[in-house]
CSV table of N, CA and C in Angstrom, one decimal:
chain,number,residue,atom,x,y,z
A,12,UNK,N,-33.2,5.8,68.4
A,12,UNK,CA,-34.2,4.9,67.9
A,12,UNK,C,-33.9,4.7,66.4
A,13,UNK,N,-34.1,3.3,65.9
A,13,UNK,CA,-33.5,3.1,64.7
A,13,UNK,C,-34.8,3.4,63.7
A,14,UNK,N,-34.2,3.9,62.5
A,14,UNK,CA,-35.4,4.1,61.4
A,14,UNK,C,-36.1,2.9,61.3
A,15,UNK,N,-37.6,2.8,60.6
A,15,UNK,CA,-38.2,1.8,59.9
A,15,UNK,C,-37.3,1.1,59.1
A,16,UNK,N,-37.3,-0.1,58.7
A,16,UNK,CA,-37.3,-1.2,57.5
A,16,UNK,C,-37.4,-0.2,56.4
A,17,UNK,N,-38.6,0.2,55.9
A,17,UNK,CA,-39.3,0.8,55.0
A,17,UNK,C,-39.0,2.0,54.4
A,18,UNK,N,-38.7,2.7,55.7
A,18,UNK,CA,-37.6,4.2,55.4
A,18,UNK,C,-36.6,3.7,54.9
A,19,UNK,N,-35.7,2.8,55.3
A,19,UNK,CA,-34.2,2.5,55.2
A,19,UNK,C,-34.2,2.0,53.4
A,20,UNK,N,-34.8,0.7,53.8
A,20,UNK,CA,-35.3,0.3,52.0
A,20,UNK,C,-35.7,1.6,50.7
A,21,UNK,N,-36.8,2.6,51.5
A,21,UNK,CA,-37.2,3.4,50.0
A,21,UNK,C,-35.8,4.3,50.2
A,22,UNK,N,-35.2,4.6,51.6
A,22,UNK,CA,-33.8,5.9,50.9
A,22,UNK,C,-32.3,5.0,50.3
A,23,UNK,N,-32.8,3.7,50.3
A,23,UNK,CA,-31.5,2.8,49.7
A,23,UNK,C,-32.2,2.7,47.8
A,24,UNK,N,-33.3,2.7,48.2
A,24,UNK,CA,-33.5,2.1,46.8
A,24,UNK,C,-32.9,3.8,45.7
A,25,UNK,N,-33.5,4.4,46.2
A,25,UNK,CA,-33.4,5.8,45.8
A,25,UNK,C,-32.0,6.5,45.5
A,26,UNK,N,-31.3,5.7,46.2
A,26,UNK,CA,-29.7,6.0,46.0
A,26,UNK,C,-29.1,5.2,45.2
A,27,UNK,N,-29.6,4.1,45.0
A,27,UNK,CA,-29.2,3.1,44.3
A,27,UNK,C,-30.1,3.2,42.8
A,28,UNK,N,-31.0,4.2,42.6
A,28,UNK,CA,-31.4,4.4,41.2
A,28,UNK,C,-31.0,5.9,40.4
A,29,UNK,N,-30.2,6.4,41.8
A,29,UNK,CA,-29.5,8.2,41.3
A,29,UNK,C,-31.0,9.1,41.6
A,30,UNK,N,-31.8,8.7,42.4
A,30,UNK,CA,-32.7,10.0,42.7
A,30,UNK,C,-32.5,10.5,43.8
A,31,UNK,N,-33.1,12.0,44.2
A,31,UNK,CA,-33.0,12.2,45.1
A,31,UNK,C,-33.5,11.5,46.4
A,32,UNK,N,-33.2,11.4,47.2
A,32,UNK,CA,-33.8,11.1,48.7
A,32,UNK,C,-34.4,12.3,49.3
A,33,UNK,N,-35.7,12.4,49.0
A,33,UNK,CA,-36.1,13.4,49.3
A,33,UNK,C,-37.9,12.7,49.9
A,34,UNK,N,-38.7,13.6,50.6
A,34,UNK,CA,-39.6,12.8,50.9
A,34,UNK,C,-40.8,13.4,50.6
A,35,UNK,N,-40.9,14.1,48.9
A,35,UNK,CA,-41.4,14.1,48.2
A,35,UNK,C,-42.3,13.4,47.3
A,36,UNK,N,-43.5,13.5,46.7
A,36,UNK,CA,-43.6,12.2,46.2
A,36,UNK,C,-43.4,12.1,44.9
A,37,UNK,N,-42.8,13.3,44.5
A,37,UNK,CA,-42.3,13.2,43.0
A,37,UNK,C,-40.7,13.0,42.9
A,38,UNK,N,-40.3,11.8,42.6
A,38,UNK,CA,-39.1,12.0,41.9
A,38,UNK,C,-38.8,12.5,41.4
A,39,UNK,N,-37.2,13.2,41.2
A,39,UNK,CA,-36.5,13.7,40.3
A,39,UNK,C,-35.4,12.7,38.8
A,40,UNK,N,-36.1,12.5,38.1
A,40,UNK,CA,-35.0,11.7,37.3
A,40,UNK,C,-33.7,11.9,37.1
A,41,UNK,N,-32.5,11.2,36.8
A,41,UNK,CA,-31.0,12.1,36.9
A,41,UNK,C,-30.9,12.3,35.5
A,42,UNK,N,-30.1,13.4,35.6
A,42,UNK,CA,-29.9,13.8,34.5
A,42,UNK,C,-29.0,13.0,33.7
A,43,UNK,N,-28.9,12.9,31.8
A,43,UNK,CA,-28.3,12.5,31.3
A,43,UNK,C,-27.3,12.2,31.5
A,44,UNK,N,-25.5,11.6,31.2
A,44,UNK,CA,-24.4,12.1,31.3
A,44,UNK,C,-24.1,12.9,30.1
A,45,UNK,N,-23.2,14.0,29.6
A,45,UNK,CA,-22.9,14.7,28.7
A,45,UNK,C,-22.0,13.6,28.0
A,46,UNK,N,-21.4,12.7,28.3
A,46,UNK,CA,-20.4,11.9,27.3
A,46,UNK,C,-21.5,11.2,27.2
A,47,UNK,N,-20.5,10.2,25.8
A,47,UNK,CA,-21.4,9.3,25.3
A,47,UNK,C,-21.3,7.9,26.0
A,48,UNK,N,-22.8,7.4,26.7
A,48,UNK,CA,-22.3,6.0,27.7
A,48,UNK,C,-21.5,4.8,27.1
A,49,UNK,N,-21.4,3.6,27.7
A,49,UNK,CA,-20.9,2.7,27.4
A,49,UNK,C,-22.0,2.0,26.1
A,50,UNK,N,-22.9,2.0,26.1
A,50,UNK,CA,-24.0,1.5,25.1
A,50,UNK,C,-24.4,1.8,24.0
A,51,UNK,N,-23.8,3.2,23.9
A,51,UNK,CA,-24.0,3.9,22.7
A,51,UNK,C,-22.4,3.8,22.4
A,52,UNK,N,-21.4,3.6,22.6
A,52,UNK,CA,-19.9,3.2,22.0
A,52,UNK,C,-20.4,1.6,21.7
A,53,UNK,N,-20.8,1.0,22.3
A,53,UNK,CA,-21.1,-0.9,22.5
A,53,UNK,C,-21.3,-0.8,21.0
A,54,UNK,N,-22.6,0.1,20.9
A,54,UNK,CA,-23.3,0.2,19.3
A,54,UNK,C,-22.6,0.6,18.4
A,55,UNK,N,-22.0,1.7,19.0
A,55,UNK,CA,-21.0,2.2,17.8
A,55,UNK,C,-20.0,1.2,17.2
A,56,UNK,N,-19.4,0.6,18.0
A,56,UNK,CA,-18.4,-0.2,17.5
A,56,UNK,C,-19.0,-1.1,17.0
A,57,UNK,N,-20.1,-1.9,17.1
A,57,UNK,CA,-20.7,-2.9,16.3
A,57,UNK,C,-21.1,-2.4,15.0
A,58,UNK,N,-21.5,-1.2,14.9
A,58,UNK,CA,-21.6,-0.7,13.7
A,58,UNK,C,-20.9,-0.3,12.7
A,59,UNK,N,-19.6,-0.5,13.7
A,59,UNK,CA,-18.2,-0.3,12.6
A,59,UNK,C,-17.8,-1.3,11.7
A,60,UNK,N,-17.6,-2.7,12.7
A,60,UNK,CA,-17.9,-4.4,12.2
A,60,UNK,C,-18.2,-4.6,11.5
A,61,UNK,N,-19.6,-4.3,11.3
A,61,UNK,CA,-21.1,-4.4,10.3
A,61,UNK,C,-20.5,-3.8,9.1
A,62,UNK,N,-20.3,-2.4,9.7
A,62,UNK,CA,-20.0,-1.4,8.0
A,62,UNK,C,-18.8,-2.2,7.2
A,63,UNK,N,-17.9,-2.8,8.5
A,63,UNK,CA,-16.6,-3.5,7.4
A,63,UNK,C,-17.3,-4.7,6.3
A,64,UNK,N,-17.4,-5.8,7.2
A,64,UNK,CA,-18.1,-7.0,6.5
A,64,UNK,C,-19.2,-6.4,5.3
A,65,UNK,N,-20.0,-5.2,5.6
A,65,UNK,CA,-20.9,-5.0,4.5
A,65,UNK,C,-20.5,-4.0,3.5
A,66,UNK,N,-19.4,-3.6,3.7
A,66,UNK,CA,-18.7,-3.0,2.7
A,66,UNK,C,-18.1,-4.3,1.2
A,67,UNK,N,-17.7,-5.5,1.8
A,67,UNK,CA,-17.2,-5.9,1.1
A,67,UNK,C,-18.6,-7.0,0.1
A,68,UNK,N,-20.1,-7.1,1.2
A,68,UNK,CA,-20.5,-7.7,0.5
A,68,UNK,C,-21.4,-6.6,-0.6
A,69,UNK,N,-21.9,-5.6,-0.4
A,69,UNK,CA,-22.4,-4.9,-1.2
A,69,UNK,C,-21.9,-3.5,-1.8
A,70,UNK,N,-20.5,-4.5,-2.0
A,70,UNK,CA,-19.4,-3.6,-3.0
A,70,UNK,C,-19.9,-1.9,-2.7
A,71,UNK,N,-19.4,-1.6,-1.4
A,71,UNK,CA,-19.5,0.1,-1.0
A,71,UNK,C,-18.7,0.4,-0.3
A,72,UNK,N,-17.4,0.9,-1.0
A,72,UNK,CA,-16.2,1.4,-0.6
A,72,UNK,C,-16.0,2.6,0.6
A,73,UNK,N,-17.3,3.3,0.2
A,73,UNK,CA,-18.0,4.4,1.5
A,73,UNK,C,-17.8,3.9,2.8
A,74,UNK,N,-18.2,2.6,3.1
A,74,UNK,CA,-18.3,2.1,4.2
A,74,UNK,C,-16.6,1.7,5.0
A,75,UNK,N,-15.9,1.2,4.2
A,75,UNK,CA,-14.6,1.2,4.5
A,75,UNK,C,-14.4,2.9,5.0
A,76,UNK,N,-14.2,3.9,4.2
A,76,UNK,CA,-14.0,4.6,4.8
A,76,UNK,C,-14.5,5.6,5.9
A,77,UNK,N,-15.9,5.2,6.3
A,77,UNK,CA,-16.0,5.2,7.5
A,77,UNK,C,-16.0,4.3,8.8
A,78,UNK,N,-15.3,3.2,8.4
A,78,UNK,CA,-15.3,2.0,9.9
A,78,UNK,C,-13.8,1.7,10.0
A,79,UNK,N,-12.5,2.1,9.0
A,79,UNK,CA,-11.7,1.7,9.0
A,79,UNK,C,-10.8,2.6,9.2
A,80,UNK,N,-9.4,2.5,9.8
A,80,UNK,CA,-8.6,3.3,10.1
A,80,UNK,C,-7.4,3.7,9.0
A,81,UNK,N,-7.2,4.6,8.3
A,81,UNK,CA,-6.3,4.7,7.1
A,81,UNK,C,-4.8,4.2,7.4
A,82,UNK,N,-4.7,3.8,8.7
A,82,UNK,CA,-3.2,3.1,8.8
A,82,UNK,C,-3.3,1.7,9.2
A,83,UNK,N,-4.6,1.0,8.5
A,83,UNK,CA,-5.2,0.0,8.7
A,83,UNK,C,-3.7,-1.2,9.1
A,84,UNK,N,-3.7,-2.2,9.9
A,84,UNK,CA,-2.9,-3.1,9.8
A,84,UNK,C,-3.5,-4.6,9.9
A,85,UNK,N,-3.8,-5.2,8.4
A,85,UNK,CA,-4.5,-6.4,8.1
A,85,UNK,C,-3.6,-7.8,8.1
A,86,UNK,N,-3.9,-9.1,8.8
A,86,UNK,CA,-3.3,-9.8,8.1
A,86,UNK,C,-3.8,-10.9,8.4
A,87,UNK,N,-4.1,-12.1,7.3
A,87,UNK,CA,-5.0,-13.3,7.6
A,87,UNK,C,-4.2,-14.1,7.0
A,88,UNK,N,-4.9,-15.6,7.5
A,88,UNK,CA,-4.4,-16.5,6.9
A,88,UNK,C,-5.4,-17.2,6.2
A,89,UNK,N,-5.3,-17.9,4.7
A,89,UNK,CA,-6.2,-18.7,4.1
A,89,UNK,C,-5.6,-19.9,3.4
A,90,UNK,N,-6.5,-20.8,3.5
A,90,UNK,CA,-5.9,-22.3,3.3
A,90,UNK,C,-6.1,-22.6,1.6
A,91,UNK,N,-5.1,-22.7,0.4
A,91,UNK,CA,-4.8,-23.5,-0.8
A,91,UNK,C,-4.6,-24.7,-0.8
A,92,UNK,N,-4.8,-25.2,-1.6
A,92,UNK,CA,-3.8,-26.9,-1.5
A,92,UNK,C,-3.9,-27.0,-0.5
A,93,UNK,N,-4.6,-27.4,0.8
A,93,UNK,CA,-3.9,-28.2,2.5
A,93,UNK,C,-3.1,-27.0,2.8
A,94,UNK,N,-2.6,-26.6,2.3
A,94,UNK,CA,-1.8,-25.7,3.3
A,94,UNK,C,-2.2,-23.9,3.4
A,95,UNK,N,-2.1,-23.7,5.1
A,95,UNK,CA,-2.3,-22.4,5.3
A,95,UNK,C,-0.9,-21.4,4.9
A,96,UNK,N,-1.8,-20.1,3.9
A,96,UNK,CA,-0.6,-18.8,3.7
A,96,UNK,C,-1.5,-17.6,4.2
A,97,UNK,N,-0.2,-17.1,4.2
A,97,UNK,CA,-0.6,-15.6,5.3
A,97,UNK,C,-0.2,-14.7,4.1
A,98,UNK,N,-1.1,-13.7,4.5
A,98,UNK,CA,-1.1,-12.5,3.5
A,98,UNK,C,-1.5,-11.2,4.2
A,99,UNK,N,-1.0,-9.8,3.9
A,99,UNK,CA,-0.9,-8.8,4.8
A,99,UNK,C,-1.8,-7.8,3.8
A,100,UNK,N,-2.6,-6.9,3.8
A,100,UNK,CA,-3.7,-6.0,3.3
A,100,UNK,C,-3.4,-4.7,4.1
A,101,UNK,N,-3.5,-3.5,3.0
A,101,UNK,CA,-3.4,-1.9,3.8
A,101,UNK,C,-4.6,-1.5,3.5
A,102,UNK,N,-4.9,-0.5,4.0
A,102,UNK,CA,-6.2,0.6,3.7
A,102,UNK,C,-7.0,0.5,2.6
A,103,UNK,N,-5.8,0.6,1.7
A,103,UNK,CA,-5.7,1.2,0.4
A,103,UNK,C,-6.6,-0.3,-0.6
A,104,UNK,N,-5.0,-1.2,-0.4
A,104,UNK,CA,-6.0,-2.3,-0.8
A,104,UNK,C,-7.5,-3.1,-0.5
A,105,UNK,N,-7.6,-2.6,0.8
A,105,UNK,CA,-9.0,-3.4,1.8
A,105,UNK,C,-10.3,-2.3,1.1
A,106,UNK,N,-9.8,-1.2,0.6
A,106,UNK,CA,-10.8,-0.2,-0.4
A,106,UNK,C,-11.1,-0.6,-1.2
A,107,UNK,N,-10.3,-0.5,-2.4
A,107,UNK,CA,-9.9,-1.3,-3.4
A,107,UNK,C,-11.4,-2.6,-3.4
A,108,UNK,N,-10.5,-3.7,-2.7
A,108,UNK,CA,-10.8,-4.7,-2.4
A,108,UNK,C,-12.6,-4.3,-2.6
A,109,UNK,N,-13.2,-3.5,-1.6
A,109,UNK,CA,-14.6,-3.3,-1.6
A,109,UNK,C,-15.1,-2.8,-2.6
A,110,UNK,N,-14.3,-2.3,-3.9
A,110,UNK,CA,-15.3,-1.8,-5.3
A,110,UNK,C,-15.1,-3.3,-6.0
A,111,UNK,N,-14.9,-4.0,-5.7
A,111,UNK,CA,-14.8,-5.9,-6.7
A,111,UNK,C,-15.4,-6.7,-6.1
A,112,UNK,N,-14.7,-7.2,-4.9
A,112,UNK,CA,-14.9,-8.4,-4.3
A,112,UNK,C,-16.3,-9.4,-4.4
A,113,UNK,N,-17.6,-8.5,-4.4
A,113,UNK,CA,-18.7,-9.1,-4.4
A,113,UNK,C,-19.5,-8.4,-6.1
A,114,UNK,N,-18.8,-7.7,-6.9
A,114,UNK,CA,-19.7,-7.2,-8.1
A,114,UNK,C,-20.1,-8.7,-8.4
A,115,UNK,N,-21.2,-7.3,-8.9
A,115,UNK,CA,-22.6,-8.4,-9.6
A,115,UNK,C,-23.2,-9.6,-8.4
A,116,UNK,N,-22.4,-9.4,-7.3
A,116,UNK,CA,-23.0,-10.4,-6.4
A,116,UNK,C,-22.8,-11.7,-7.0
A,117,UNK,N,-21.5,-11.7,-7.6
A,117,UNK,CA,-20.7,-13.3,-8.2
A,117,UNK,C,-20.5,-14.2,-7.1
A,118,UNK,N,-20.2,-13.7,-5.4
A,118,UNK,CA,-19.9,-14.7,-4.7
A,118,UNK,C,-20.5,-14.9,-3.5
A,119,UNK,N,-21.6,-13.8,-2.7
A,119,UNK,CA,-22.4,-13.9,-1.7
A,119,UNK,C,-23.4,-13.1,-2.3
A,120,UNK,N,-24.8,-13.7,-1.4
A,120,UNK,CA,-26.3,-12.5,-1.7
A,120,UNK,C,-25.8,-12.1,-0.2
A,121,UNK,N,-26.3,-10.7,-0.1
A,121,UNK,CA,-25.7,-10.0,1.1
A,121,UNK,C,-26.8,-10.2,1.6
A,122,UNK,N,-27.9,-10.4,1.2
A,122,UNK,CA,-28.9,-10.5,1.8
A,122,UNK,C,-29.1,-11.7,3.4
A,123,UNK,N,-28.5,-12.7,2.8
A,123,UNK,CA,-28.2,-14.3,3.0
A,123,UNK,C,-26.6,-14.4,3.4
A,124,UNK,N,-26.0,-13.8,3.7
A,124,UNK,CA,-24.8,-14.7,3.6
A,124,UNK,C,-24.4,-14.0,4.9
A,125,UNK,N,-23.5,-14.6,5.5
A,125,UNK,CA,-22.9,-14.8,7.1
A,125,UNK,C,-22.5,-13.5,7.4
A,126,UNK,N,-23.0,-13.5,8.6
A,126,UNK,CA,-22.5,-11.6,8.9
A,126,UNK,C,-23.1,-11.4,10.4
A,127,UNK,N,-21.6,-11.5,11.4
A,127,UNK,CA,-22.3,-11.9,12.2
A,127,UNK,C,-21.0,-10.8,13.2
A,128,UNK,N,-21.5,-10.0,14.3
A,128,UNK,CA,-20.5,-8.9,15.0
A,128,UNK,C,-20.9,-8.8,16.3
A,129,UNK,N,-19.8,-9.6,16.9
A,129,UNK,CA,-19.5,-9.7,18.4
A,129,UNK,C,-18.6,-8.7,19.3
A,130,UNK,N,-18.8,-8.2,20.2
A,130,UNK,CA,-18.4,-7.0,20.8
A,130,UNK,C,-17.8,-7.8,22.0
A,131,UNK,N,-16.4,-7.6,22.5
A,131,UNK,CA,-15.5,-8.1,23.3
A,131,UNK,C,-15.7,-6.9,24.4
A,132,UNK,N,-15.3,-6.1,24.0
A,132,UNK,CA,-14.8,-5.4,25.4
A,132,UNK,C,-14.9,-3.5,24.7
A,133,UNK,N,-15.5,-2.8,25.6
A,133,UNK,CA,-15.4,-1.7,24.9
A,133,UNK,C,-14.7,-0.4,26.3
A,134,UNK,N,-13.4,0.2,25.7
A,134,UNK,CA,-13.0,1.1,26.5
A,134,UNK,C,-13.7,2.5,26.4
A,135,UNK,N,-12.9,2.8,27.0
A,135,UNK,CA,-12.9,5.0,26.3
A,135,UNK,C,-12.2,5.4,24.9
A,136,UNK,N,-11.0,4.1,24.7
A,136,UNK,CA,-10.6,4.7,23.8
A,136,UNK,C,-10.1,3.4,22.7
A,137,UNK,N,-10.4,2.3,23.4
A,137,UNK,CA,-10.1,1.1,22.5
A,137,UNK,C,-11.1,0.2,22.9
A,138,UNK,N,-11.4,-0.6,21.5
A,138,UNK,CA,-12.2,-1.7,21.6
A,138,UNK,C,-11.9,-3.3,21.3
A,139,UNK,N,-12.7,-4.2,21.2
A,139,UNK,CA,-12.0,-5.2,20.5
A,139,UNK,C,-13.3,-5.9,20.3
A,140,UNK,N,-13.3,-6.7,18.8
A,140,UNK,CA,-14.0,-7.3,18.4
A,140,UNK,C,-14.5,-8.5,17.2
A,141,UNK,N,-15.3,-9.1,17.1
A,141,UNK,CA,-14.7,-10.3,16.2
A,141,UNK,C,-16.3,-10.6,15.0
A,142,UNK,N,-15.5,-10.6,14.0
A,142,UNK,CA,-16.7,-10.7,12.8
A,142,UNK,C,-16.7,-11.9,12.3
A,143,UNK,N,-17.6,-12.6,12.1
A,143,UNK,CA,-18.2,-13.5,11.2
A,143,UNK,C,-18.4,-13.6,9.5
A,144,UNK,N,-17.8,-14.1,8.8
A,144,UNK,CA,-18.4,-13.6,7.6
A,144,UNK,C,-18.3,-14.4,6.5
A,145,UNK,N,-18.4,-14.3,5.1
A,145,UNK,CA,-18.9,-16.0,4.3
A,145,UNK,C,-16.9,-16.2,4.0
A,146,UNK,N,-16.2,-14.8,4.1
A,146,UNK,CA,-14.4,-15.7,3.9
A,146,UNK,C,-14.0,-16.3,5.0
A,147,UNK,N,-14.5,-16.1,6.4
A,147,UNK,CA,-13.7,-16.3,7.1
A,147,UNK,C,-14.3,-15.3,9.0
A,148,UNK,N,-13.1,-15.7,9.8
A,148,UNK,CA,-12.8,-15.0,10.9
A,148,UNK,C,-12.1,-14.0,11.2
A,149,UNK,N,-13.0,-12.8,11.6
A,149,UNK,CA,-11.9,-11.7,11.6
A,149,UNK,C,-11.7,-11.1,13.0
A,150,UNK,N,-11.0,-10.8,13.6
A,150,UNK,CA,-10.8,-9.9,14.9
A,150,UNK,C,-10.4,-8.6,15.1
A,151,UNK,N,-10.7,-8.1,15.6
A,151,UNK,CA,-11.1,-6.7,14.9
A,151,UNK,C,-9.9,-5.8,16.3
A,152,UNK,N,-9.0,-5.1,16.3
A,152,UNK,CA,-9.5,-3.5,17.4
A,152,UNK,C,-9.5,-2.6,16.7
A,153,UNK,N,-9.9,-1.8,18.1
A,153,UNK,CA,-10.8,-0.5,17.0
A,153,UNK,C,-10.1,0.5,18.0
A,154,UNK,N,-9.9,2.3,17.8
A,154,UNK,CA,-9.8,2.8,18.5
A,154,UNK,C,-10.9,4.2,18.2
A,155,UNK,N,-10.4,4.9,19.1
A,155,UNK,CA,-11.9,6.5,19.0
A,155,UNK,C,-11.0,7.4,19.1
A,156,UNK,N,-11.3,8.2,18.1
A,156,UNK,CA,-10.7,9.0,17.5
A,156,UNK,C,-11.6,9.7,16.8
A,157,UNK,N,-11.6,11.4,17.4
A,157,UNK,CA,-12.8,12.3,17.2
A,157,UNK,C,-14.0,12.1,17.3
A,158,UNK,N,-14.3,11.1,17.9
A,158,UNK,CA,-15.5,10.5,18.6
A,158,UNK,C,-15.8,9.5,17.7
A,159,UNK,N,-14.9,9.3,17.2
A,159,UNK,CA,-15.6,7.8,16.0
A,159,UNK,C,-14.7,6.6,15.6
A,160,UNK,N,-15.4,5.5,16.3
A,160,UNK,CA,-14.6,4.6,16.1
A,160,UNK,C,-14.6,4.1,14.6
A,161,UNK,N,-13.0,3.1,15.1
A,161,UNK,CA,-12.3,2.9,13.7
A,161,UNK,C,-11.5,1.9,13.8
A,162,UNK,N,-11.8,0.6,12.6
A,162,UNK,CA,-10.8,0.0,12.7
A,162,UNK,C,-9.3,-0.3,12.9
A,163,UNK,N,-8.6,-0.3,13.2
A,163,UNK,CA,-7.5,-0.3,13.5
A,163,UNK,C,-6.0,-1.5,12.8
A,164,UNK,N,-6.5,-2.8,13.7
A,164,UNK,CA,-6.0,-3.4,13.2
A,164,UNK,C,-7.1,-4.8,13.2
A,165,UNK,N,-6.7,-6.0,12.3
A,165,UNK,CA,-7.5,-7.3,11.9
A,165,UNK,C,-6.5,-8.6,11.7
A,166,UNK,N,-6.6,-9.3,12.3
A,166,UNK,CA,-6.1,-10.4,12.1
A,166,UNK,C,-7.7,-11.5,11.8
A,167,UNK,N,-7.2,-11.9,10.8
A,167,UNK,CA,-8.4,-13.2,10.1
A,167,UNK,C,-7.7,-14.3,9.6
A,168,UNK,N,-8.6,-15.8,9.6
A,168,UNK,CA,-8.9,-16.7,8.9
A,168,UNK,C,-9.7,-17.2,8.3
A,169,UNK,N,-9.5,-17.9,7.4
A,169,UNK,CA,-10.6,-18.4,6.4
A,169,UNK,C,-11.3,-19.5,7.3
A,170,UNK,N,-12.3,-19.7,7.0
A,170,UNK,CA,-13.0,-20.9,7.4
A,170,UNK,C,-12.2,-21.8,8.4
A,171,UNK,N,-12.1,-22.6,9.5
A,171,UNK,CA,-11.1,-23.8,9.5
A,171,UNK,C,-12.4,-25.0,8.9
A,172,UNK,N,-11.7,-26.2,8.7
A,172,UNK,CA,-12.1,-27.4,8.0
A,172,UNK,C,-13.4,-27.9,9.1
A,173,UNK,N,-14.0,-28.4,9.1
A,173,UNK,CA,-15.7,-28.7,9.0
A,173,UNK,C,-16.4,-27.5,9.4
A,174,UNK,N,-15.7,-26.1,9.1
A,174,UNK,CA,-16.9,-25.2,9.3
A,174,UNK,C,-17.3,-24.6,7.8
């Protein structure tokens, strides 16, 4: 004799939310997982993004060195005269770079200015992702290492023309 509809539905649904099937009327909630989920890396990595781009607008070198990887491998292109040149940045310099770039707030209010961190794809142990910001477009991977993600490598462009 086949079960009820109603049996079949509450012990599907119950498997399909990780509770017991039991015919109790208290659930058991499932426990945590001990690693860290996909949502809390999703976040993490976006918070690496964030730390990059807001490192350079509110001149805080701190932040480079926690979102960036010290064997950093940078390289963008920006447009002079009509014509596009490429240019390659290390660690060192992209540090650097975040004690100037914005003093005194001479070229963006951080408050206001473009800052914007999109999340591609997030692994266990690599990520990839793409920043918005008032120089340009950056794409970002990241890798995890000691449980903390980190820039890796960046390929950017400056603006292209009507944006």
């Amino acid at each position: 004799m086949p079960l009820p509809r109603s049996v079949v539905l509450i012990f599907t649904l119950a498997l399909w939310a990780g509770l017991p099937a039991t015919s109790g009327t208290q659930p058991v909630a499932p426990t945590a997982p001990s690693a860290p989920s996909a949502l809390t890396d999703r976040a993490a990595v976006r918070q690496a993004a964030l730390d990059y781009v807001e490192a350079l607008y509110e001149v805080d070198s701190t932040r480079i060195m926690r979102s960036v990887h010290p064997e950093l491998r940078k390289y963008g292109y920006y447009k002079r005269d009509g014509t596009y040149r490429g240019t390659a940045m290390t660690y060192e310099q992209l540090r650097g770079l975040a004690t100037r770039w914005n003093e005194d707030q001479k070229r963006v209010d951080p408050d206001s200015a473009v800052k914007e961190a999109v999340v591609f794809e997030v692994l266990d142990k690599t990520a990839s992702a793409k920043v918005m910001a008032d120089w340009g477009i950056d794409y970002l991977h990241l890798v995890k290492e000691d449980g903390t993600w980190k820039i890796r490598q960046v390929l950017w462009q400056s603006p292209p023309p009507g944006n």
